[in-house]
């Protein structure tokens, strides 16, 4: 085993095109660090519907140039097999470590395979890449990003020509082509032949952002903005300037790209502490709302003043606010969300007489809903202009929520007032999440097995009226690894995360509210129920 491992590592080293990872791997081989080598050579990073995502480093279980070149070659073979032998592939990238290298390698591999390749001019938000695919008539797109993962990670996200991310069976077909590549020496990689785009694609994206807003709407809301050390700042500022909003006050410590994300433990607005600097800026400047993007700017977080301090709105709250705003503006088309998001969207759509659809988790599914007008999921992802970007877009979502805040401001109201109105109209929909991060992935499988073998019959004293194992699929959903429990006045979904080593449990309770005066009591009741459901679910899952 030891000799075989060393031999595999040496074979990989001989082909590695990157001096950094060659040096790293050579040291591990010299030290005969069998534990670390085994971790890196125990298999290969699996290409799935989220593409690739993993820790940077040498070896097939890490993100590196060798792995990316294989992935690009597999994608090129898939596209050629589908009849796109001279199609255009557009490639975008964020500002993480190695992102520019991975993007350039992808362009070289596509060119070597006879396809046409075009690189975005510099690190830009993921939605600009998603827009560029359809704008340029590409047959596929690649975004090099690990979104809001820790600094040591990077990733590789694949879109097809409709501008939305891959779904089965494309992921398995591309994975099979990747597996068929035995050696990098067989992958042609010319050092020129692709295009590097100018700013015309970005200009077209920015021109398209105007379509998100209603003409003549109020544009007075003042904002504090953080880019979370990512690539959102310049594009968001340009979009806000075009729209005529007051210039956002920047969280300067987090404004510019920095792949080490020095001020946050996790560069995700949802993580504890990530918004601290933004709140400090808000206390200084007293804006109408705080807006944050994640590092690749496809997500948008919103915070509002509640009493004397600032509070992050949940993704479900923003999702409902944007839906209510679009309904008020007379939007037509289907409103869609993932199954783990709040059922409030369905109530809003139903009352407005609009079609409504529920999909599996992820914008790869939401973006495919027929006649989509608006889609969101609770993890801060909003698609408010599906004709322009068939994916979540943190820039256009920020514009739309700021327009709504401006509209309410002109009526001497706030986002919280509108949330209260929605609760009285449709019932208080309170959501929460029980999220368990693990080092050992087998703990997640064990928890899912335990829930399947010994399913709970009640949570928080509420009987479970329906229990569904989503691996079987439903009338409207393809199979997925998840469990859904319907309770009297509540709903719970349990699933392993697709991008992180986490077990995620999504909870919702619905408490009827007769009048605005009843809201405080309803909120207390909802909070108590959510706490009890969390406790009982933890016990049932053994986590």
Short mmCIF file of C-alpha atoms in Angstrom, two decimals:
data_model
loop_
_atom_site.label_atom_id
_atom_site.label_comp_id
_atom_site.label_asym_id
_atom_site.label_seq_id
_atom_site.Cartn_x
_atom_site.Cartn_y
_atom_site.Cartn_z
CA UNK A 1 0.00 0.00 0.00
CA UNK A 2 2.80 2.40 1.00
CA UNK A 3 4.80 1.77 -2.19
CA UNK A 4 1.73 1.97 -4.39
CA UNK A 5 0.72 5.30 -2.81
CA UNK A 6 4.19 6.77 -3.33
CA UNK A 7 4.19 5.52 -6.94
CA UNK A 8 0.78 7.16 -7.63
CA UNK A 9 1.96 10.40 -6.08
CA UNK A 10 5.15 10.38 -8.19
CA UNK A 11 3.13 9.71 -11.37
CA UNK A 12 0.88 12.68 -10.54
CA UNK A 13 3.92 14.84 -9.75
CA UNK A 14 5.48 14.06 -13.14
CA UNK A 15 2.46 15.60 -14.93
CA UNK A 16 1.66 18.50 -12.58
CA UNK A 17 1.94 21.81 -14.54
CA UNK A 18 1.99 24.01 -11.41
CA UNK A 19 5.28 24.77 -9.65
CA UNK A 20 3.48 25.48 -6.33
CA UNK A 21 1.68 22.15 -6.10
CA UNK A 22 4.70 20.26 -7.51
CA UNK A 23 6.80 21.67 -4.69
CA UNK A 24 4.13 20.81 -2.11
CA UNK A 25 3.75 17.24 -3.37
CA UNK A 26 7.52 16.63 -3.69
CA UNK A 27 7.92 17.54 0.00
CA UNK A 28 5.18 15.10 1.02
CA UNK A 29 6.79 12.32 -1.05
CA UNK A 30 10.27 13.06 0.37
CA UNK A 31 8.88 13.02 3.91
CA UNK A 32 6.92 9.82 3.09
CA UNK A 33 3.90 11.48 4.76
CA UNK A 34 1.61 8.53 4.14
CA UNK A 35 -1.34 9.99 6.09
CA UNK A 36 -1.44 13.19 4.06
CA UNK A 37 -0.74 11.41 0.77
CA UNK A 38 -3.53 8.93 1.47
CA UNK A 39 -5.96 11.81 2.09
CA UNK A 40 -5.02 13.39 -1.25
CA UNK A 41 -4.93 10.17 -3.29
CA UNK A 42 -7.85 8.25 -1.75
CA UNK A 43 -9.98 8.96 -4.84
CA UNK A 44 -10.80 11.94 -7.03
CA UNK A 45 -12.89 15.06 -6.40
CA UNK A 46 -16.31 14.10 -7.71
CA UNK A 47 -17.82 16.21 -10.46
CA UNK A 48 -21.54 16.70 -9.75
CA UNK A 49 -24.34 19.20 -10.29
CA UNK A 50 -22.40 21.75 -8.23
CA UNK A 51 -19.38 21.08 -10.52
CA UNK A 52 -16.25 20.76 -8.40
CA UNK A 53 -15.46 22.31 -5.04
CA UNK A 54 -12.69 21.51 -2.62
CA UNK A 55 -9.56 22.53 -0.78
CA UNK A 56 -6.63 23.85 -2.81
CA UNK A 57 -3.55 21.61 -2.92
CA UNK A 58 -1.77 18.85 -4.81
CA UNK A 59 -3.40 15.53 -5.68
CA UNK A 60 -6.68 14.29 -7.19
CA UNK A 61 -8.70 14.97 -3.99
CA UNK A 62 -7.79 18.68 -4.06
CA UNK A 63 -8.49 21.63 -6.33
CA UNK A 64 -5.46 22.29 -8.54
CA UNK A 65 -4.49 22.89 -12.15
CA UNK A 66 -4.22 19.16 -12.95
CA UNK A 67 -7.76 18.52 -11.71
CA UNK A 68 -9.11 21.58 -13.54
CA UNK A 69 -7.42 20.64 -16.82
CA UNK A 70 -9.02 17.19 -16.61
CA UNK A 71 -12.41 18.75 -15.82
CA UNK A 72 -12.11 21.16 -18.74
CA UNK A 73 -11.07 18.35 -21.10
CA UNK A 74 -14.06 16.27 -19.95
CA UNK A 75 -16.43 19.20 -20.52
CA UNK A 76 -14.92 19.81 -23.98
CA UNK A 77 -15.39 16.13 -24.91
CA UNK A 78 -19.01 16.27 -23.68
CA UNK A 79 -19.74 19.42 -25.73
CA UNK A 80 -18.19 17.89 -28.87
CA UNK A 81 -20.22 14.70 -28.34
CA UNK A 82 -23.36 16.88 -28.19
CA UNK A 83 -22.54 18.38 -31.58
CA UNK A 84 -21.01 21.65 -30.37
CA UNK A 85 -17.56 21.02 -31.86
CA UNK A 86 -16.92 24.68 -32.69
CA UNK A 87 -19.18 26.28 -30.07
CA UNK A 88 -18.21 29.17 -27.83
CA UNK A 89 -17.38 28.56 -24.15
CA UNK A 90 -17.25 31.68 -21.97
CA UNK A 91 -15.20 31.58 -18.77
CA UNK A 92 -15.42 33.77 -15.68
CA UNK A 93 -13.54 33.72 -12.40
CA UNK A 94 -13.45 35.29 -8.95
CA UNK A 95 -10.44 36.65 -7.02
CA UNK A 96 -9.59 33.52 -5.01
CA UNK A 97 -6.18 31.90 -4.97
CA UNK A 98 -5.52 30.21 -8.36
CA UNK A 99 -8.83 31.32 -9.93
CA UNK A 100 -7.15 33.19 -12.80
CA UNK A 101 -4.87 30.18 -13.48
CA UNK A 102 -7.82 27.76 -13.53
CA UNK A 103 -9.73 30.07 -15.91
CA UNK A 104 -6.77 30.40 -18.27
CA UNK A 105 -6.20 26.61 -18.25
CA UNK A 106 -9.86 26.12 -19.16
CA UNK A 107 -9.57 28.55 -22.08
CA UNK A 108 -6.44 26.72 -23.30
CA UNK A 109 -8.11 23.27 -23.10
CA UNK A 110 -11.24 24.47 -24.95
CA UNK A 111 -9.09 26.04 -27.67
CA UNK A 112 -7.01 22.87 -27.95
CA UNK A 113 -10.21 20.84 -28.38
CA UNK A 114 -11.32 22.98 -31.32
CA UNK A 115 -13.94 24.97 -29.41
CA UNK A 116 -13.90 28.76 -29.19
CA UNK A 117 -13.11 30.19 -25.77
CA UNK A 118 -13.61 33.66 -24.31
CA UNK A 119 -12.36 34.84 -20.92
CA UNK A 120 -14.05 37.62 -18.98
CA UNK A 121 -11.60 40.54 -18.68
CA UNK A 122 -10.92 40.27 -14.92
CA UNK A 123 -12.44 38.81 -11.72
CA UNK A 124 -16.17 39.63 -11.91
CA UNK A 125 -19.40 38.54 -10.19
CA UNK A 126 -20.77 35.10 -11.13
CA UNK A 127 -24.03 36.66 -12.47
CA UNK A 128 -22.00 38.52 -15.13
CA UNK A 129 -20.78 35.14 -16.40
CA UNK A 130 -24.32 33.68 -16.28
CA UNK A 131 -25.53 36.71 -18.28
CA UNK A 132 -22.64 36.48 -20.78
CA UNK A 133 -23.50 32.88 -21.77
CA UNK A 134 -26.87 33.85 -23.23
CA UNK A 135 -25.78 37.32 -24.36
CA UNK A 136 -22.94 35.85 -26.47
CA UNK A 137 -24.81 32.72 -27.58
CA UNK A 138 -22.29 30.40 -25.93
CA UNK A 139 -22.84 26.62 -25.76
CA UNK A 140 -21.47 26.52 -22.19
CA UNK A 141 -19.96 28.63 -19.47
CA UNK A 142 -17.54 27.99 -16.63
CA UNK A 143 -17.22 30.07 -13.45
CA UNK A 144 -14.16 29.47 -11.29
CA UNK A 145 -15.37 30.22 -7.77
CA UNK A 146 -15.91 28.67 -4.36
CA UNK A 147 -18.58 31.29 -3.61
CA UNK A 148 -18.67 31.78 0.19
CA UNK A 149 -16.47 28.81 1.19
CA UNK A 150 -13.36 29.30 3.38
CA UNK A 151 -10.23 30.88 1.81
CA UNK A 152 -8.47 27.53 1.34
CA UNK A 153 -11.15 26.34 -1.13
CA UNK A 154 -11.85 26.87 -4.79
CA UNK A 155 -14.41 25.50 -7.20
CA UNK A 156 -15.57 25.03 -10.78
CA UNK A 157 -19.17 25.68 -11.75
CA UNK A 158 -20.50 24.65 -15.17
CA UNK A 159 -23.41 26.16 -17.10
CA UNK A 160 -24.88 24.99 -20.39
CA UNK A 161 -26.06 27.20 -23.24
CA UNK A 162 -29.44 28.02 -21.68
CA UNK A 163 -27.49 29.98 -19.06
CA UNK A 164 -28.43 27.75 -16.13
CA UNK A 165 -26.24 25.35 -14.16
CA UNK A 166 -26.03 21.68 -15.12
CA UNK A 167 -28.50 19.12 -13.79
CA UNK A 168 -28.63 15.32 -14.23
CA UNK A 169 -27.89 13.59 -16.51
CA UNK A 170 -25.38 16.15 -17.85
CA UNK A 171 -23.31 16.00 -14.65
CA UNK A 172 -22.84 12.21 -14.89
CA UNK A 173 -22.10 12.40 -18.63
CA UNK A 174 -19.43 15.09 -18.08
CA UNK A 175 -18.02 13.11 -15.11
CA UNK A 176 -17.69 10.02 -17.35
CA UNK A 177 -15.74 12.06 -19.93
CA UNK A 178 -13.46 13.39 -17.14
CA UNK A 179 -12.85 9.82 -15.88
CA UNK A 180 -11.87 8.76 -19.40
CA UNK A 181 -8.86 11.13 -19.37
CA UNK A 182 -5.97 8.99 -18.21
CA UNK A 183 -3.08 11.39 -18.75
CA UNK A 184 -2.65 15.15 -19.04
CA UNK A 185 -0.14 14.67 -21.86
CA UNK A 186 -3.08 13.74 -24.10
CA UNK A 187 -4.79 17.11 -23.48
CA UNK A 188 -3.68 19.79 -25.99
CA UNK A 189 -3.15 23.16 -24.29
CA UNK A 190 -2.02 25.86 -26.71
CA UNK A 191 -0.71 29.08 -25.18
CA UNK A 192 -2.89 31.34 -27.33
CA UNK A 193 -5.99 31.26 -29.51
CA UNK A 194 -8.75 32.31 -27.13
CA UNK A 195 -10.34 35.75 -26.74
CA UNK A 196 -10.10 37.93 -23.68
CA UNK A 197 -13.30 39.97 -23.70
CA UNK A 198 -13.39 43.72 -23.20
CA UNK A 199 -15.90 45.56 -21.01
CA UNK A 200 -18.71 45.41 -23.57
CA UNK A 201 -20.21 42.29 -21.92
CA UNK A 202 -20.12 43.97 -18.51
CA UNK A 203 -21.66 47.11 -20.04
CA UNK A 204 -24.45 45.00 -21.52
CA UNK A 205 -25.04 43.36 -18.13
CA UNK A 206 -25.19 46.76 -16.43
CA UNK A 207 -27.59 48.07 -19.10
CA UNK A 208 -29.77 45.03 -18.39
CA UNK A 209 -29.88 45.82 -14.65
CA UNK A 210 -32.02 48.87 -15.51
CA UNK A 211 -34.81 46.46 -16.50
CA UNK A 212 -35.14 45.30 -12.89
CA UNK A 213 -36.49 48.64 -11.65
CA UNK A 214 -39.82 50.31 -12.39
CA UNK A 215 -39.42 53.49 -14.39
CA UNK A 216 -39.93 56.58 -12.26
CA UNK A 217 -39.77 54.63 -8.96
CA UNK A 218 -38.36 56.39 -5.87
CA UNK A 219 -34.56 55.96 -5.55
CA UNK A 220 -33.90 57.58 -2.17
CA UNK A 221 -32.91 54.73 0.20
CA UNK A 222 -29.44 55.09 1.69
CA UNK A 223 -27.34 51.94 2.05
CA UNK A 224 -24.20 50.58 3.67
CA UNK A 225 -22.53 47.97 1.45
CA UNK A 226 -19.96 45.24 2.02
CA UNK A 227 -18.44 43.11 -0.73
CA UNK A 228 -17.11 40.64 1.89
CA UNK A 229 -13.59 40.78 0.35
CA UNK A 230 -15.09 39.59 -2.95
CA UNK A 231 -15.63 40.90 -6.47
CA UNK A 232 -18.98 42.68 -6.10
CA UNK A 233 -18.01 46.27 -5.28
CA UNK A 234 -17.29 47.85 -8.68
CA UNK A 235 -20.26 46.24 -10.43
CA UNK A 236 -22.70 47.04 -7.63
CA UNK A 237 -21.52 50.67 -7.38
CA UNK A 238 -21.87 51.05 -11.16
CA UNK A 239 -25.39 49.55 -11.09
CA UNK A 240 -26.45 51.82 -8.20
CA UNK A 241 -25.02 54.89 -9.95
CA UNK A 242 -26.89 54.05 -13.19
CA UNK A 243 -30.11 53.62 -11.21
CA UNK A 244 -29.70 56.97 -9.47
CA UNK A 245 -29.58 55.64 -5.90
CA UNK A 246 -27.43 57.47 -3.32
CA UNK A 247 -23.89 56.07 -3.43
CA UNK A 248 -23.60 53.24 -0.87
CA UNK A 249 -21.32 53.82 2.12
CA UNK A 250 -18.65 51.14 1.81
CA UNK A 251 -17.28 48.88 4.52
CA UNK A 252 -13.77 49.80 3.43
CA UNK A 253 -12.04 46.93 5.29
CA UNK A 254 -14.00 44.45 3.13
CA UNK A 255 -14.45 46.47 -0.08
CA UNK A 256 -11.64 45.12 -2.25
CA UNK A 257 -10.92 41.53 -3.31
CA UNK A 258 -8.68 39.61 -0.90
CA UNK A 259 -8.43 35.81 -1.29
CA UNK A 260 -7.44 35.44 2.40
CA UNK A 261 -10.70 37.07 3.66
CA UNK A 262 -8.81 38.50 6.66
CA UNK A 263 -11.74 40.04 8.58
CA UNK A 264 -14.11 37.05 8.62
CA UNK A 265 -13.91 33.43 9.77
CA UNK A 266 -16.20 32.42 6.87
CA UNK A 267 -16.89 34.89 4.04
CA UNK A 268 -20.61 34.21 4.17
CA UNK A 269 -23.04 36.92 5.37
CA UNK A 270 -25.06 34.22 7.17
CA UNK A 271 -22.14 33.17 9.41
CA UNK A 272 -21.87 34.66 12.93
CA UNK A 273 -19.66 37.76 13.00
CA UNK A 274 -19.43 38.18 9.22
CA UNK A 275 -21.63 41.30 9.29
CA UNK A 276 -20.05 42.94 12.37
CA UNK A 277 -18.08 45.55 10.39
CA UNK A 278 -21.12 46.37 8.26
CA UNK A 279 -23.22 46.91 11.39
CA UNK A 280 -20.51 49.13 12.87
CA UNK A 281 -20.60 51.24 9.68
CA UNK A 282 -24.40 51.38 9.88
CA UNK A 283 -24.26 52.68 13.46
CA UNK A 284 -21.99 55.46 12.20
CA UNK A 285 -23.98 56.44 9.11
CA UNK A 286 -27.61 55.48 9.98
CA UNK A 287 -28.66 54.22 6.51
CA UNK A 288 -32.06 52.80 5.54
CA UNK A 289 -30.62 49.32 5.03
CA UNK A 290 -27.38 47.32 4.93
CA UNK A 291 -26.57 45.22 1.88
CA UNK A 292 -23.91 42.51 1.63
CA UNK A 293 -22.83 40.31 -1.24
CA UNK A 294 -20.98 37.05 -0.79
CA UNK A 295 -17.52 36.92 -2.44
CA UNK A 296 -18.75 36.07 -5.96
CA UNK A 297 -21.76 38.40 -5.57
CA UNK A 298 -24.45 35.94 -6.58
CA UNK A 299 -26.07 36.20 -3.14
CA UNK A 300 -27.48 39.24 -1.40
CA UNK A 301 -27.93 39.75 2.34
CA UNK A 302 -30.05 42.55 3.78
CA UNK A 303 -30.07 44.00 7.29
CA UNK A 304 -32.47 46.54 8.79
CA UNK A 305 -32.64 48.64 11.92
CA UNK A 306 -34.85 47.03 14.55
CA UNK A 307 -35.25 49.16 17.65
CA UNK A 308 -31.83 50.62 18.35
CA UNK A 309 -29.67 48.06 16.54
CA UNK A 310 -29.31 46.19 13.27
CA UNK A 311 -30.60 42.74 12.36
CA UNK A 312 -29.99 40.51 9.36
CA UNK A 313 -33.19 39.58 7.60
CA UNK A 314 -33.52 35.89 6.91
CA UNK A 315 -33.36 34.84 3.28
CA UNK A 316 -37.01 33.85 3.51
CA UNK A 317 -37.95 37.34 4.71
CA UNK A 318 -36.15 39.01 1.80
CA UNK A 319 -37.67 36.42 -0.54
CA UNK A 320 -41.18 37.35 0.59
CA UNK A 321 -40.47 41.11 0.47
CA UNK A 322 -39.21 40.95 -3.12
CA UNK A 323 -42.20 38.81 -4.11
CA UNK A 324 -44.66 41.27 -2.53
CA UNK A 325 -42.90 44.16 -4.29
CA UNK A 326 -43.08 42.44 -7.69
CA UNK A 327 -46.78 41.61 -7.15
CA UNK A 328 -47.49 45.25 -6.28
CA UNK A 329 -45.70 46.27 -9.47
CA UNK A 330 -47.98 43.97 -11.49
CA UNK A 331 -45.48 41.21 -12.34
CA UNK A 332 -46.71 38.26 -14.42
CA UNK A 333 -45.26 34.75 -14.67
CA UNK A 334 -44.37 31.92 -12.33
CA UNK A 335 -43.01 32.48 -8.83
CA UNK A 336 -40.72 29.61 -7.80
CA UNK A 337 -38.63 28.51 -4.85
CA UNK A 338 -36.79 25.48 -3.52
CA UNK A 339 -38.52 23.06 -1.15
CA UNK A 340 -36.39 24.26 1.79
CA UNK A 341 -37.64 27.84 1.45
CA UNK A 342 -40.67 29.37 3.18
CA UNK A 343 -44.16 28.36 2.06
CA UNK A 344 -45.12 32.05 2.33
CA UNK A 345 -44.15 32.56 -1.33
CA UNK A 346 -46.85 30.11 -2.38
CA UNK A 347 -49.44 32.05 -0.36
CA UNK A 348 -48.38 35.37 -1.91
CA UNK A 349 -48.51 33.91 -5.44
CA UNK A 350 -51.87 32.24 -4.85
CA UNK A 351 -53.49 35.43 -3.57
CA UNK A 352 -52.12 37.33 -6.58
CA UNK A 353 -53.44 34.64 -8.95
CA UNK A 354 -49.93 33.80 -10.16
CA UNK A 355 -48.54 30.33 -11.00
CA UNK A 356 -46.25 28.87 -8.31
CA UNK A 357 -43.66 26.09 -8.47
CA UNK A 358 -41.53 24.25 -5.94
CA UNK A 359 -38.19 22.68 -6.94
CA UNK A 360 -35.28 20.81 -5.44
CA UNK A 361 -32.61 22.88 -3.69
CA UNK A 362 -30.40 24.96 -5.95
CA UNK A 363 -30.81 27.50 -8.69
CA UNK A 364 -29.99 24.86 -11.27
CA UNK A 365 -33.56 23.67 -10.65
CA UNK A 366 -35.29 27.00 -9.98
CA UNK A 367 -33.88 28.49 -13.22
CA UNK A 368 -35.53 25.71 -15.25
CA UNK A 369 -39.09 26.47 -14.13
CA UNK A 370 -41.24 27.22 -17.17
CA UNK A 371 -42.37 30.84 -17.44
CA UNK A 372 -40.22 31.86 -14.46
CA UNK A 373 -40.69 35.49 -13.40
CA UNK A 374 -39.13 35.33 -9.92
CA UNK A 375 -37.29 32.65 -8.01
CA UNK A 376 -35.54 32.52 -4.67
CA UNK A 377 -34.10 30.20 -2.07
CA UNK A 378 -33.54 30.78 1.62
CA UNK A 379 -29.73 30.77 1.33
CA UNK A 380 -29.84 34.45 0.21
CA UNK A 381 -30.27 33.65 -3.50
CA UNK A 382 -32.71 35.66 -5.64
CA UNK A 383 -33.39 35.62 -9.38
CA UNK A 384 -35.30 38.82 -10.16
CA UNK A 385 -34.52 39.07 -13.91
CA UNK A 386 -34.64 35.54 -15.35
CA UNK A 387 -34.55 36.82 -18.94
CA UNK A 388 -31.15 38.38 -18.22
CA UNK A 389 -29.59 36.02 -15.66
CA UNK A 390 -30.95 32.49 -15.19
CA UNK A 391 -29.31 32.15 -11.82
CA UNK A 392 -29.19 33.93 -8.51
CA UNK A 393 -27.89 37.47 -8.83
CA UNK A 394 -26.80 39.51 -5.81
CA UNK A 395 -26.46 42.73 -7.81
CA UNK A 396 -29.98 42.94 -9.27
CA UNK A 397 -31.48 41.65 -6.00
CA UNK A 398 -29.72 44.53 -4.18
CA UNK A 399 -31.20 47.02 -6.67
CA UNK A 400 -34.72 45.65 -6.25
CA UNK A 401 -34.68 45.57 -2.42
CA UNK A 402 -33.31 49.13 -2.40
CA UNK A 403 -36.13 50.22 -4.73
CA UNK A 404 -38.63 48.61 -2.34
CA UNK A 405 -37.02 50.35 0.67
CA UNK A 406 -37.22 53.65 -1.25
CA UNK A 407 -40.89 53.08 -2.09
CA UNK A 408 -41.72 52.31 1.55
CA UNK A 409 -39.64 55.28 2.73
CA UNK A 410 -41.80 57.56 0.55
CA UNK A 411 -44.81 56.19 2.49
CA UNK A 412 -43.00 56.69 5.82
CA UNK A 413 -42.74 52.90 6.25
CA UNK A 414 -39.97 50.30 6.42
CA UNK A 415 -39.26 46.74 5.27
CA UNK A 416 -40.25 45.54 8.76
CA UNK A 417 -43.67 47.21 8.40
CA UNK A 418 -44.25 45.32 5.16
CA UNK A 419 -43.19 42.04 6.81
CA UNK A 420 -45.77 42.71 9.54
CA UNK A 421 -48.46 43.29 6.92
CA UNK A 422 -47.57 40.01 5.19
CA UNK A 423 -47.79 38.14 8.52
CA UNK A 424 -51.27 39.51 9.23
CA UNK A 425 -52.40 38.77 5.68
CA UNK A 426 -50.97 35.25 5.31
CA UNK A 427 -50.02 34.09 8.83
CA UNK A 428 -46.63 34.50 10.52
CA UNK A 429 -44.22 32.23 8.64
CA UNK A 430 -41.20 31.82 10.92
CA UNK A 431 -38.21 29.85 9.63
CA UNK A 432 -34.99 28.63 11.20
CA UNK A 433 -32.22 26.19 10.45
CA UNK A 434 -30.42 23.51 12.41
CA UNK A 435 -27.06 23.16 10.68
CA UNK A 436 -24.39 20.74 11.91
CA UNK A 437 -20.85 21.02 10.46
CA UNK A 438 -18.83 17.79 10.72
CA UNK A 439 -15.25 16.69 10.13
CA UNK A 440 -16.33 13.10 9.58
CA UNK A 441 -18.85 12.79 6.71
CA UNK A 442 -20.01 9.38 7.96
CA UNK A 443 -21.82 11.21 10.81
CA UNK A 444 -24.18 12.77 8.24
CA UNK A 445 -24.95 9.40 6.65
CA UNK A 446 -25.52 7.90 10.12
CA UNK A 447 -27.98 10.67 11.07
CA UNK A 448 -29.94 10.21 7.83
CA UNK A 449 -30.00 6.42 8.34
CA UNK A 450 -31.21 6.81 11.92
CA UNK A 451 -34.07 9.11 10.84
CA UNK A 452 -35.07 6.64 8.12
CA UNK A 453 -34.96 3.61 10.39
CA UNK A 454 -36.57 5.26 13.44
CA UNK A 455 -38.63 8.16 12.06
CA UNK A 456 -40.02 10.59 14.65
CA UNK A 457 -43.79 10.60 15.08
CA UNK A 458 -44.01 14.08 16.64
CA UNK A 459 -41.79 17.18 17.07
CA UNK A 460 -42.44 19.88 19.69
CA UNK A 461 -45.61 18.02 20.62
CA UNK A 462 -46.99 18.45 17.08
CA UNK A 463 -47.89 15.14 15.41
CA UNK A 464 -46.17 14.43 12.07
CA UNK A 465 -49.08 14.08 9.64
CA UNK A 466 -46.93 13.13 6.65
CA UNK A 467 -43.43 11.74 6.36
CA UNK A 468 -41.71 11.63 2.93
CA UNK A 469 -38.40 10.08 1.90
CA UNK A 470 -37.39 12.26 -1.05
CA UNK A 471 -34.97 9.63 -2.41
CA UNK A 472 -38.11 8.15 -3.98
CA UNK A 473 -38.98 11.44 -5.73
CA UNK A 474 -42.54 12.85 -5.74
CA UNK A 475 -45.12 13.74 -8.40
CA UNK A 476 -43.33 17.04 -8.97
CA UNK A 477 -39.76 16.47 -7.73
CA UNK A 478 -36.95 14.22 -8.99
CA UNK A 479 -35.28 11.99 -6.37
CA UNK A 480 -32.89 13.63 -3.89
CA UNK A 481 -31.30 12.62 -0.58
CA UNK A 482 -33.70 14.26 1.85
CA UNK A 483 -36.57 13.76 4.29
CA UNK A 484 -39.66 15.97 4.58
CA UNK A 485 -41.99 16.00 7.58
CA UNK A 486 -45.33 17.80 7.47
CA UNK A 487 -46.75 18.72 10.89
CA UNK A 488 -49.85 20.53 11.97
CA UNK A 489 -48.73 24.13 11.42
CA UNK A 490 -45.08 23.30 10.72
CA UNK A 491 -42.71 21.71 8.20
CA UNK A 492 -39.23 20.18 8.48
CA UNK A 493 -36.77 19.14 5.76
CA UNK A 494 -33.50 17.33 6.49
CA UNK A 495 -30.77 16.98 3.85
CA UNK A 496 -26.98 16.77 3.52
CA UNK A 497 -25.47 19.98 2.07
CA UNK A 498 -24.37 19.69 -1.54
CA UNK A 499 -21.36 22.00 -1.15
CA UNK A 500 -20.17 21.77 2.47
CA UNK A 501 -19.65 19.03 5.12
CA UNK A 502 -22.95 19.89 6.84
CA UNK A 503 -26.25 18.27 7.73
CA UNK A 504 -28.95 20.88 7.21
CA UNK A 505 -32.42 20.88 8.74
CA UNK A 506 -34.86 23.53 7.54
CA UNK A 507 -37.72 24.38 9.89
CA UNK A 508 -40.85 26.43 9.36
CA UNK A 509 -43.81 27.14 11.62
CA UNK A 510 -46.93 29.04 10.59
CA UNK A 511 -48.89 30.88 13.28
CA UNK A 512 -52.20 32.55 12.33
CA UNK A 513 -52.34 36.28 13.17
CA UNK A 514 -55.65 38.16 13.40
CA UNK A 515 -54.37 41.73 13.80
CA UNK A 516 -51.11 43.68 14.05
CA UNK A 517 -51.62 43.78 17.82
CA UNK A 518 -51.33 39.97 17.92
CA UNK A 519 -47.89 39.89 16.27
CA UNK A 520 -45.72 39.96 19.45
CA UNK A 521 -47.60 36.97 20.92
CA UNK A 522 -47.40 35.09 17.60
CA UNK A 523 -43.64 35.74 17.38
CA UNK A 524 -43.07 34.39 20.87
CA UNK A 525 -45.13 31.30 20.11
CA UNK A 526 -43.25 30.71 16.83
CA UNK A 527 -39.83 31.13 18.49
CA UNK A 528 -40.76 28.65 21.23
CA UNK A 529 -42.02 26.11 18.68
CA UNK A 530 -38.86 26.42 16.56
CA UNK A 531 -36.66 25.92 19.64
CA UNK A 532 -38.62 22.80 20.62
CA UNK A 533 -38.57 21.37 17.09
CA UNK A 534 -34.77 21.86 16.94
CA UNK A 535 -34.32 20.07 20.26
CA UNK A 536 -36.53 17.12 19.34
CA UNK A 537 -35.06 16.81 15.85
CA UNK A 538 -31.50 16.81 17.24
CA UNK A 539 -32.45 13.98 19.56
CA UNK A 540 -34.18 12.00 16.79
CA UNK A 541 -31.18 12.36 14.45
CA UNK A 542 -28.61 11.73 17.16
CA UNK A 543 -26.67 14.93 16.35
#
